[in-house]
Backbone as CSV, one residue per row, in Angstrom:
resi,resn,N_x,N_y,N_z,CA_x,CA_y,CA_z,C_x,C_y,C_z
1,MET,-11.974,28.430,15.610,-12.099,27.414,16.521,-10.276,27.250,16.356
2,LYS,-9.472,27.509,17.607,-8.587,26.834,18.212,-8.023,25.090,17.997
3,ILE,-7.416,24.596,16.956,-7.202,23.506,17.832,-5.909,22.718,18.554
4,TYR,-5.561,24.193,19.543,-4.754,23.722,20.107,-5.845,24.030,22.168
5,THR,-5.533,23.223,22.880,-6.158,23.385,23.884,-5.423,23.672,25.349
6,LYS,-4.268,23.137,25.556,-3.119,23.471,26.646,-3.477,22.539,27.357
7,THR,-4.435,21.505,27.238,-4.675,20.928,28.369,-3.870,19.774,28.223
8,GLY,-3.071,19.671,27.397,-1.769,18.430,27.613,-0.482,19.217,27.630
9,ASP,-0.245,20.188,28.248,0.746,20.821,28.490,1.853,19.657,29.509
10,LYS,0.962,19.013,30.171,1.653,18.757,31.552,1.839,17.370,30.932
11,GLY,1.600,17.033,29.959,1.972,15.447,29.674,1.060,14.307,29.872
12,GLN,-0.281,14.877,29.983,-1.512,14.110,30.097,-2.504,14.595,28.774
13,THR,-3.280,13.407,28.468,-3.966,13.230,27.345,-5.333,12.606,27.920
14,SER,-6.765,12.736,26.848,-7.798,12.585,27.231,-8.101,11.154,26.460
15,LEU,-8.308,10.091,26.997,-9.007,9.192,27.091,-10.721,9.248,26.949
16,ILE,-11.220,8.231,26.128,-13.031,8.781,26.316,-13.175,7.588,27.602
17,GLY,-13.438,8.615,28.533,-14.028,8.422,30.088,-12.570,8.506,31.261
18,ALA,-11.471,9.420,30.796,-10.395,9.383,31.946,-9.577,10.416,30.679
19,ARG,-8.433,10.632,31.952,-7.350,11.012,31.458,-5.853,10.091,31.747
20,THR,-5.040,10.500,31.170,-4.146,9.672,31.323,-3.002,9.813,30.664
21,ASP,-1.555,9.535,31.297,-0.660,10.030,30.495,0.221,10.020,29.044
22,LYS,0.430,10.887,28.469,0.627,10.798,27.130,1.465,9.359,26.392
23,ASP,2.444,9.131,27.410,3.245,7.713,26.895,2.677,6.532,28.138
24,ALA,1.349,6.564,27.736,0.651,5.364,28.642,0.883,4.443,27.582
25,PRO,0.758,2.881,27.810,0.314,2.019,26.729,-0.701,1.602,26.052
26,ARG,-1.491,2.290,26.459,-2.825,2.489,25.502,-2.454,3.545,24.407
27,VAL,-2.090,4.661,24.905,-1.991,5.715,24.163,-0.912,5.893,22.883
28,GLU,-0.220,5.028,23.338,1.282,4.370,22.573,0.716,3.676,21.531
29,ALA,-0.282,2.545,21.851,-0.829,1.665,20.631,-2.081,2.394,19.786
30,TYR,-2.769,3.661,20.287,-3.444,3.735,19.272,-2.824,5.045,18.793
31,GLY,-1.863,5.501,18.881,-0.905,6.405,18.586,-0.369,5.564,17.411
32,THR,0.500,4.796,17.264,0.927,4.076,16.201,-0.282,3.523,15.396
33,ILE,-1.063,3.648,15.655,-2.366,3.110,14.364,-2.998,4.248,13.472
34,ASP,-2.260,5.377,14.463,-2.777,6.461,13.844,-1.303,6.859,12.574
35,GLU,-0.128,6.430,13.045,0.733,6.644,12.048,0.788,5.591,10.944
36,VAL,0.280,4.134,11.390,-0.364,3.329,10.240,-1.401,4.450,9.193
37,ASN,-2.304,4.494,9.694,-3.765,5.133,9.410,-2.802,6.591,8.265
38,SER,-1.660,6.793,8.653,-1.584,8.075,7.937,-0.252,7.511,6.780
39,PHE,0.142,6.631,6.681,1.074,6.024,5.984,0.514,5.607,4.839
40,ILE,-1.210,4.682,5.433,-1.963,4.205,4.341,-2.415,5.456,3.212
41,GLY,-2.669,6.724,3.610,-2.920,7.931,3.652,-1.989,8.412,2.190
42,LYS,-0.573,7.828,2.511,0.431,8.831,1.801,0.644,7.869,0.516
43,ALA,0.251,5.891,0.640,0.627,5.146,-0.313,-0.942,5.347,-1.512
44,MET,-1.881,6.090,-0.831,-3.409,6.167,-1.339,-2.874,7.481,-2.691
45,THR,-2.003,8.286,-2.403,-1.867,9.379,-3.042,-0.853,9.359,-4.241
46,GLU,-0.570,8.068,-4.080,0.721,7.266,-5.037,-0.009,5.797,-5.851
47,LEU,-1.063,5.934,-5.910,-1.782,4.713,-6.740,-2.552,5.206,-7.408
48,ALA,-2.511,4.907,-8.454,-3.271,5.685,-10.004,-4.998,4.897,-10.026
49,PRO,-5.996,5.842,-9.884,-7.443,5.151,-9.555,-7.556,4.534,-10.783
50,GLU,-6.808,4.238,-11.837,-6.990,3.796,-13.119,-6.812,2.352,-13.387
51,THR,-5.432,2.183,-12.288,-4.762,1.047,-12.277,-5.552,0.207,-10.965
52,TYR,-5.617,0.934,-9.955,-5.497,0.491,-8.459,-6.696,0.481,-7.390
53,ALA,-8.251,1.104,-8.499,-9.319,1.327,-8.252,-9.421,0.449,-7.069
54,ASP,-9.134,-0.805,-6.865,-9.684,-2.110,-6.152,-8.898,-1.859,-4.636
55,LEU,-7.819,-1.473,-4.665,-7.036,-1.290,-3.909,-7.209,-0.178,-2.946
56,LEU,-7.652,0.944,-3.834,-7.915,2.265,-3.176,-9.234,2.002,-2.219
57,GLU,-10.501,1.324,-3.221,-11.180,1.219,-2.430,-11.214,0.774,-0.686
58,ASP,-10.140,-0.836,-1.264,-9.687,-1.523,0.000,-9.072,-0.152,1.337
59,LEU,-8.407,0.446,1.030,-7.862,1.357,2.069,-8.415,2.369,2.122
60,GLU,-9.389,3.160,1.818,-10.139,3.688,2.559,-11.228,3.229,3.158
61,ALA,-11.386,1.861,2.757,-12.301,0.698,3.823,-11.252,0.630,5.210
62,ILE,-10.118,0.434,5.061,-9.189,0.309,5.826,-8.855,1.279,7.121
63,GLN,-8.805,2.777,6.973,-8.213,3.776,6.803,-9.790,4.023,8.339
64,ASN,-10.526,4.068,7.857,-12.334,4.148,8.363,-11.902,2.959,9.858
65,GLU,-11.444,1.475,9.314,-11.102,0.665,10.482,-10.809,1.198,11.406
66,LEU,-9.321,1.657,11.244,-8.306,2.020,11.890,-8.412,3.247,12.848
67,PHE,-9.533,4.551,12.338,-10.126,5.350,13.516,-10.831,4.324,14.351
68,ASP,-11.659,3.378,13.804,-12.160,2.602,14.935,-11.855,1.801,16.073
69,CYS,-10.511,0.906,15.487,-9.559,0.309,16.229,-9.140,1.206,17.423
70,GLY,-8.530,2.490,16.543,-8.299,3.408,17.685,-9.084,4.086,19.155
71,GLY,-10.446,4.581,18.733,-11.572,4.484,19.160,-11.556,3.526,20.409
72,ASP,-11.616,2.193,19.800,-11.815,1.004,20.751,-11.074,1.485,22.058
73,LEU,-9.597,1.420,21.602,-8.211,1.630,22.606,-8.557,2.537,23.632
74,ALA,-9.082,3.763,22.785,-9.236,4.743,23.555,-10.785,4.931,25.103
75,ASP,-11.424,3.717,24.608,-12.694,3.991,25.325,-12.337,3.179,26.780
76,VAL,-12.348,3.905,27.935,-12.183,3.241,28.966,-13.503,3.348,29.700
77,ARG,-14.490,3.984,29.442,-15.469,3.623,30.340,-16.081,2.448,30.973
78,LYS,-16.790,2.574,31.987,-17.276,1.191,32.156,-18.027,0.468,31.256
79,GLU,-18.925,0.893,30.571,-19.859,0.751,29.721,-19.529,1.155,28.367
80,PRO,-18.290,0.536,27.596,-17.525,1.404,26.381,-18.675,0.738,25.203
81,ASN,-18.444,1.781,24.151,-19.138,1.606,23.056,-18.243,1.337,21.516
82,TYR,-17.655,-0.227,21.698,-16.930,-0.447,20.649,-17.573,-0.559,19.550
83,LYS,-16.710,-0.346,18.233,-17.131,-0.318,16.979,-16.886,-1.456,16.032
84,MET,-15.357,-1.813,16.861,-15.054,-3.059,16.131,-15.463,-4.524,15.889
85,THR,-15.640,-5.008,14.876,-16.701,-6.431,14.849,-15.590,-7.226,14.077
86,GLU,-16.023,-8.699,13.938,-14.854,-9.212,13.163,-15.299,-9.163,11.535
87,GLU,-16.192,-8.672,11.548,-16.646,-8.555,10.070,-15.317,-7.821,9.008
88,PRO,-14.782,-7.034,9.290,-13.372,-6.635,8.412,-12.221,-7.195,9.060
89,VAL,-12.583,-8.057,9.472,-11.229,-9.099,9.585,-11.524,-10.090,8.576
90,GLU,-12.759,-10.917,8.417,-13.266,-11.573,7.474,-12.844,-11.380,6.182
91,VAL,-13.510,-9.692,5.681,-12.614,-9.009,4.582,-11.754,-8.773,4.284
92,LEU,-10.668,-8.768,5.107,-9.563,-8.745,5.053,-9.016,-10.121,4.540
93,GLU,-9.339,-11.361,5.245,-8.547,-12.210,5.013,-9.155,-13.125,3.305
94,LYS,-10.665,-12.657,3.118,-10.625,-12.591,1.501,-10.160,-11.780,0.704
95,ARG,-9.806,-10.826,0.968,-9.250,-9.985,0.078,-7.424,-10.341,0.130
96,ILE,-6.977,-11.129,1.314,-5.549,-11.330,0.906,-5.725,-12.208,-0.228
97,ASP,-6.381,-13.251,0.100,-6.733,-14.773,-0.984,-6.810,-13.777,-2.301
98,GLU,-7.554,-13.191,-2.157,-7.805,-12.987,-3.678,-6.224,-12.209,-4.230
99,LEU,-5.623,-11.352,-3.466,-4.642,-10.893,-4.015,-3.130,-11.257,-4.183
100,MET,-3.467,-12.006,-3.234,-2.256,-13.300,-3.527,-2.427,-13.974,-4.464
101,GLU,-3.371,-14.329,-5.204,-3.369,-15.031,-6.792,-2.910,-14.366,-8.009
102,GLU,-2.700,-12.749,-7.473,-2.507,-12.305,-8.859,-1.085,-11.884,-8.741
103,PRO,0.102,-11.993,-7.960,1.480,-11.338,-8.312,2.328,-13.006,-8.901
104,PRO,3.321,-13.048,-9.258,4.189,-14.258,-9.181,4.284,-14.412,-8.211
105,LEU,4.371,-16.384,-8.361,4.835,-17.038,-7.039,5.754,-16.610,-6.354
106,LEU,5.596,-16.634,-4.802,6.917,-16.587,-4.197,7.154,-17.758,-3.075
107,GLU,8.574,-17.296,-3.174,9.361,-18.767,-2.404,10.239,-18.084,-1.236
108,ARG,10.531,-16.864,-1.471,11.599,-16.346,-0.387,11.072,-15.211,0.315
109,PHE,11.810,-14.604,0.844,11.585,-13.544,1.474,11.699,-12.442,0.637
110,ILE,10.989,-11.439,0.690,11.579,-9.943,-0.371,11.907,-8.522,0.719
111,LEU,12.906,-8.063,-0.097,13.406,-6.849,0.522,11.993,-5.874,0.101
112,PRO,11.752,-4.733,1.313,10.994,-4.112,1.020,11.103,-3.017,0.099
113,GLY,10.191,-2.274,-1.179,10.566,-1.499,-1.618,9.914,-1.848,-2.897
114,GLY,10.341,-1.508,-4.479,9.808,-1.418,-5.510,9.102,-0.334,-6.204
115,THR,7.730,0.026,-6.478,7.484,1.226,-6.354,6.937,2.139,-5.180
116,PRO,7.075,3.519,-5.470,6.633,3.913,-4.110,5.549,4.073,-3.430
117,ALA,4.825,3.472,-4.013,3.440,3.207,-3.428,3.773,1.793,-2.419
118,ALA,4.519,0.612,-3.113,4.848,-0.230,-2.466,5.597,-0.425,-1.379
119,ALA,6.432,0.387,-1.466,7.570,0.729,-0.322,6.687,1.579,0.676
120,THR,6.057,2.574,0.537,5.017,3.054,1.238,3.967,1.711,2.080
121,LEU,3.520,0.978,1.406,2.772,0.219,1.924,3.393,-1.157,2.553
122,HIS,5.136,-1.314,2.333,5.344,-2.080,3.525,6.103,-1.215,4.695
123,ILE,5.945,0.221,4.624,6.547,0.939,5.646,4.963,0.639,6.700
124,ALA,3.860,1.065,6.439,2.605,0.615,7.251,2.473,-0.565,7.535
125,ARG,3.019,-1.674,6.840,2.904,-2.679,7.191,3.803,-3.158,8.595
126,THR,4.853,-2.833,8.454,5.652,-2.720,9.344,4.754,-2.202,10.555
127,ILE,4.886,-0.763,10.665,4.163,-0.050,11.777,3.142,-0.857,12.206
128,THR,1.594,-1.651,11.379,1.161,-2.668,11.802,1.788,-3.098,12.340
129,ARG,2.454,-4.302,12.571,3.059,-5.299,13.313,3.495,-4.664,14.749
130,ARG,4.105,-3.361,14.825,4.549,-2.483,16.058,3.073,-2.387,16.884
131,ALA,1.673,-1.812,16.174,0.873,-1.577,16.698,0.156,-2.877,17.301
132,GLU,0.604,-4.034,16.529,0.189,-5.196,16.939,0.773,-5.875,18.221
133,ARG,2.202,-5.797,17.900,2.579,-6.088,19.679,2.164,-5.179,20.378
134,GLN,1.975,-3.975,20.568,1.612,-2.778,21.638,0.148,-3.525,22.294
135,THR,-0.655,-3.944,21.287,-1.846,-4.158,21.902,-1.555,-5.668,22.526
136,VAL,-1.158,-6.591,21.780,-0.716,-7.680,22.479,-0.127,-7.599,24.253
137,THR,0.687,-7.027,24.075,0.805,-6.115,25.444,0.163,-6.104,26.790
138,LEU,-0.991,-5.120,25.698,-2.567,-4.741,26.385,-2.571,-5.616,27.042
139,LEU,-3.127,-6.396,26.344,-3.842,-7.677,26.190,-3.437,-8.425,27.539
140,LYS,-2.035,-8.678,27.594,-1.300,-9.928,28.577,-1.557,-9.036,29.703
141,SER,-1.548,-7.461,29.805,-1.358,-7.029,31.158,-2.761,-6.406,31.685
142,GLY,-4.062,-7.147,31.163,-5.316,-7.183,31.337,-5.942,-5.971,31.111
143,GLU,-5.640,-5.051,30.258,-6.131,-4.234,29.800,-7.179,-4.273,29.043
144,ASP,-8.529,-3.838,29.217,-10.124,-4.045,28.710,-9.928,-3.167,27.551
145,PHE,-10.210,-3.909,26.567,-10.871,-3.213,25.066,-10.702,-4.956,23.982
146,PRO,-11.616,-4.421,23.417,-12.115,-5.348,22.217,-10.735,-6.330,21.421
147,PRO,-10.730,-7.658,21.795,-9.726,-8.540,21.659,-9.320,-8.312,19.945
148,VAL,-10.848,-8.160,19.137,-10.745,-8.220,17.982,-9.665,-6.833,17.232
149,VAL,-9.454,-6.104,17.617,-8.571,-5.116,17.018,-7.346,-5.817,17.187
150,GLN,-6.641,-6.345,17.832,-5.354,-7.261,17.760,-5.175,-8.002,16.424
151,ARG,-6.279,-9.109,16.515,-6.772,-9.891,15.130,-6.906,-9.027,13.888
152,TYR,-7.660,-7.845,14.337,-7.720,-7.077,13.209,-6.121,-6.500,12.540
153,LEU,-5.614,-6.102,13.050,-3.888,-5.711,13.076,-2.903,-7.022,12.489
154,ASN,-3.158,-7.644,13.016,-2.641,-8.776,12.804,-2.842,-9.496,11.399
155,ARG,-4.061,-9.457,10.848,-4.490,-9.402,8.897,-3.882,-8.944,8.511
156,LEU,-4.390,-7.235,9.216,-4.113,-5.931,8.534,-2.447,-6.100,7.709
157,SER,-1.580,-6.603,8.595,-0.262,-6.457,8.480,-0.161,-7.215,6.774
158,ASP,-0.759,-8.864,7.013,-0.900,-9.506,5.709,-1.029,-8.785,4.762
159,TYR,-2.474,-8.113,4.733,-3.105,-7.532,3.723,-2.248,-6.782,2.954
160,LEU,-1.434,-5.804,3.859,-0.196,-4.505,3.515,0.777,-5.434,2.634
161,PHE,1.041,-6.407,2.939,2.155,-6.718,2.081,1.782,-7.739,0.920
162,ALA,0.551,-8.146,0.752,-0.164,-8.874,-0.422,-0.260,-7.339,-1.461
163,ALA,-1.067,-6.399,-0.845,-1.048,-5.328,-1.882,0.066,-4.649,-2.169
164,SER,1.468,-4.480,-1.311,2.581,-4.284,-1.904,2.929,-4.944,-2.938
165,ARG,2.767,-6.237,-3.059,3.313,-7.078,-4.064,2.465,-6.932,-5.265
166,VAL,0.967,-6.819,-4.828,-0.135,-6.863,-6.376,0.477,-5.127,-6.809
167,VAL,0.669,-4.023,-6.009,1.205,-2.925,-6.677,2.508,-3.201,-7.641
168,ASN,3.460,-3.618,-7.099,4.475,-3.734,-7.804,4.498,-4.534,-9.092
169,SER,3.549,-5.864,-9.179,3.164,-6.658,-10.262,2.343,-6.204,-11.543
170,ARG,1.602,-5.340,-10.963,0.493,-4.737,-12.006,1.070,-3.282,-12.461
171,ALA,2.555,-2.778,-11.754,3.481,-1.631,-12.531,5.098,-2.587,-13.187
172,ASN,4.643,-4.066,-13.573,5.527,-4.485,-13.925,7.264,-4.718,-13.254
173,VAL,6.980,-3.914,-11.916,8.245,-4.018,-11.004,8.446,-5.105,-10.315
174,PRO,9.659,-6.002,-10.468,9.739,-7.378,-9.430,10.007,-6.844,-7.793
175,ASP,9.304,-8.040,-7.297,9.989,-7.936,-5.734,11.622,-7.985,-5.909
176,ASN,12.178,-7.923,-4.586,13.579,-8.246,-4.852,14.000,-9.085,-3.767
177,GLU,14.294,-10.505,-4.168,14.265,-11.538,-2.569,15.324,-11.141,-1.697
178,TYR,15.363,-11.470,-0.821,16.534,-11.540,-0.185,17.403,-12.795,-0.023
179,VAL,18.898,-12.391,-0.504,19.269,-12.832,-1.292,19.691,-14.550,-0.448
180,ARG,19.696,-14.210,0.714,20.377,-15.459,1.378,19.387,-16.283,2.365
181,SER,17.737,-15.780,1.433,16.511,-16.402,1.877,17.069,-17.925,1.704
182,ALA,15.994,-18.838,2.635,15.886,-20.520,2.385,14.304,-19.935,1.548
183,LYS,13.820,-21.143,1.088,12.472,-21.328,0.764,11.625,-21.464,1.944
184,VAL,11.046,-20.349,2.077,10.053,-20.045,3.325,8.785,-20.298,3.075
185,PHE,7.855,-19.928,1.990,6.824,-19.864,1.759,6.243,-20.611,1.246
186,LYS,5.294,-21.922,1.603,4.470,-22.477,1.247,3.628,-22.356,-0.302
187,ASN,3.395,-23.353,-1.062,2.467,-23.294,-1.920,2.819,-21.790,-3.162
188,GLY,4.030,-21.590,-2.615,4.386,-20.372,-3.778,3.805,-19.060,-3.095
189,GLY,3.786,-18.667,-2.041,3.024,-17.814,-0.725,1.364,-17.357,-1.409
190,ARG,0.744,-18.262,-1.652,-0.254,-18.480,-1.957,-1.202,-18.605,-0.911
191,SER,-0.626,-19.110,-0.005,-1.750,-19.497,1.309,-1.560,-18.372,2.264
192,LYS,-2.908,-17.791,2.797,-2.669,-16.736,3.261,-1.852,-17.074,5.249
193,LYS,-1.661,-18.755,5.397,-0.812,-18.691,6.685,0.518,-18.918,6.008
194,SER,0.955,-18.072,4.674,2.254,-17.861,4.336,2.965,-17.142,5.304
195,VAL,2.342,-16.157,5.865,2.553,-14.898,6.714,1.848,-14.625,8.033
196,GLU,2.256,-14.523,9.058,1.791,-14.637,10.035,1.776,-13.498,10.682
């Protein structure tokens, strides 16, 4: 089976129910979600199962949910078959709260980095923010897709921040604070409302 079709050689690609330009905002959004998924996969290869079994379980579920998000963005049929629900958002909120209890108290912004896995999770976090911005643009322009996708991406970026801190904490690698940061986190960064 050949994986190339040549149908995209003129700059168009297939959605579920239509074709569109490869640089269409909807394609940009689900393409960015694919980037997030790839960096999460990279982070998973950098996490030792004996230390990070819970995070690996989370991340595998997240990879599947990101495919659901991408599929929902690609579905432009009159009667789409959306997959995303509120449940994964609620699961992420629960896990964020649990994870933020583990690392040292946080008062200031931190610099992305630490262990290789934490650095990779920070990359995934920033790309997730870009995907979220792109979905906000789609929603504002009246594009039809489930708004839960944008909410999920918002929570996911918070989860990836929390997970990166846990990875460093379990490896006994301190987070590097931004030296000119004011104290910006309430309750030592324990509240999920500390990050937006």
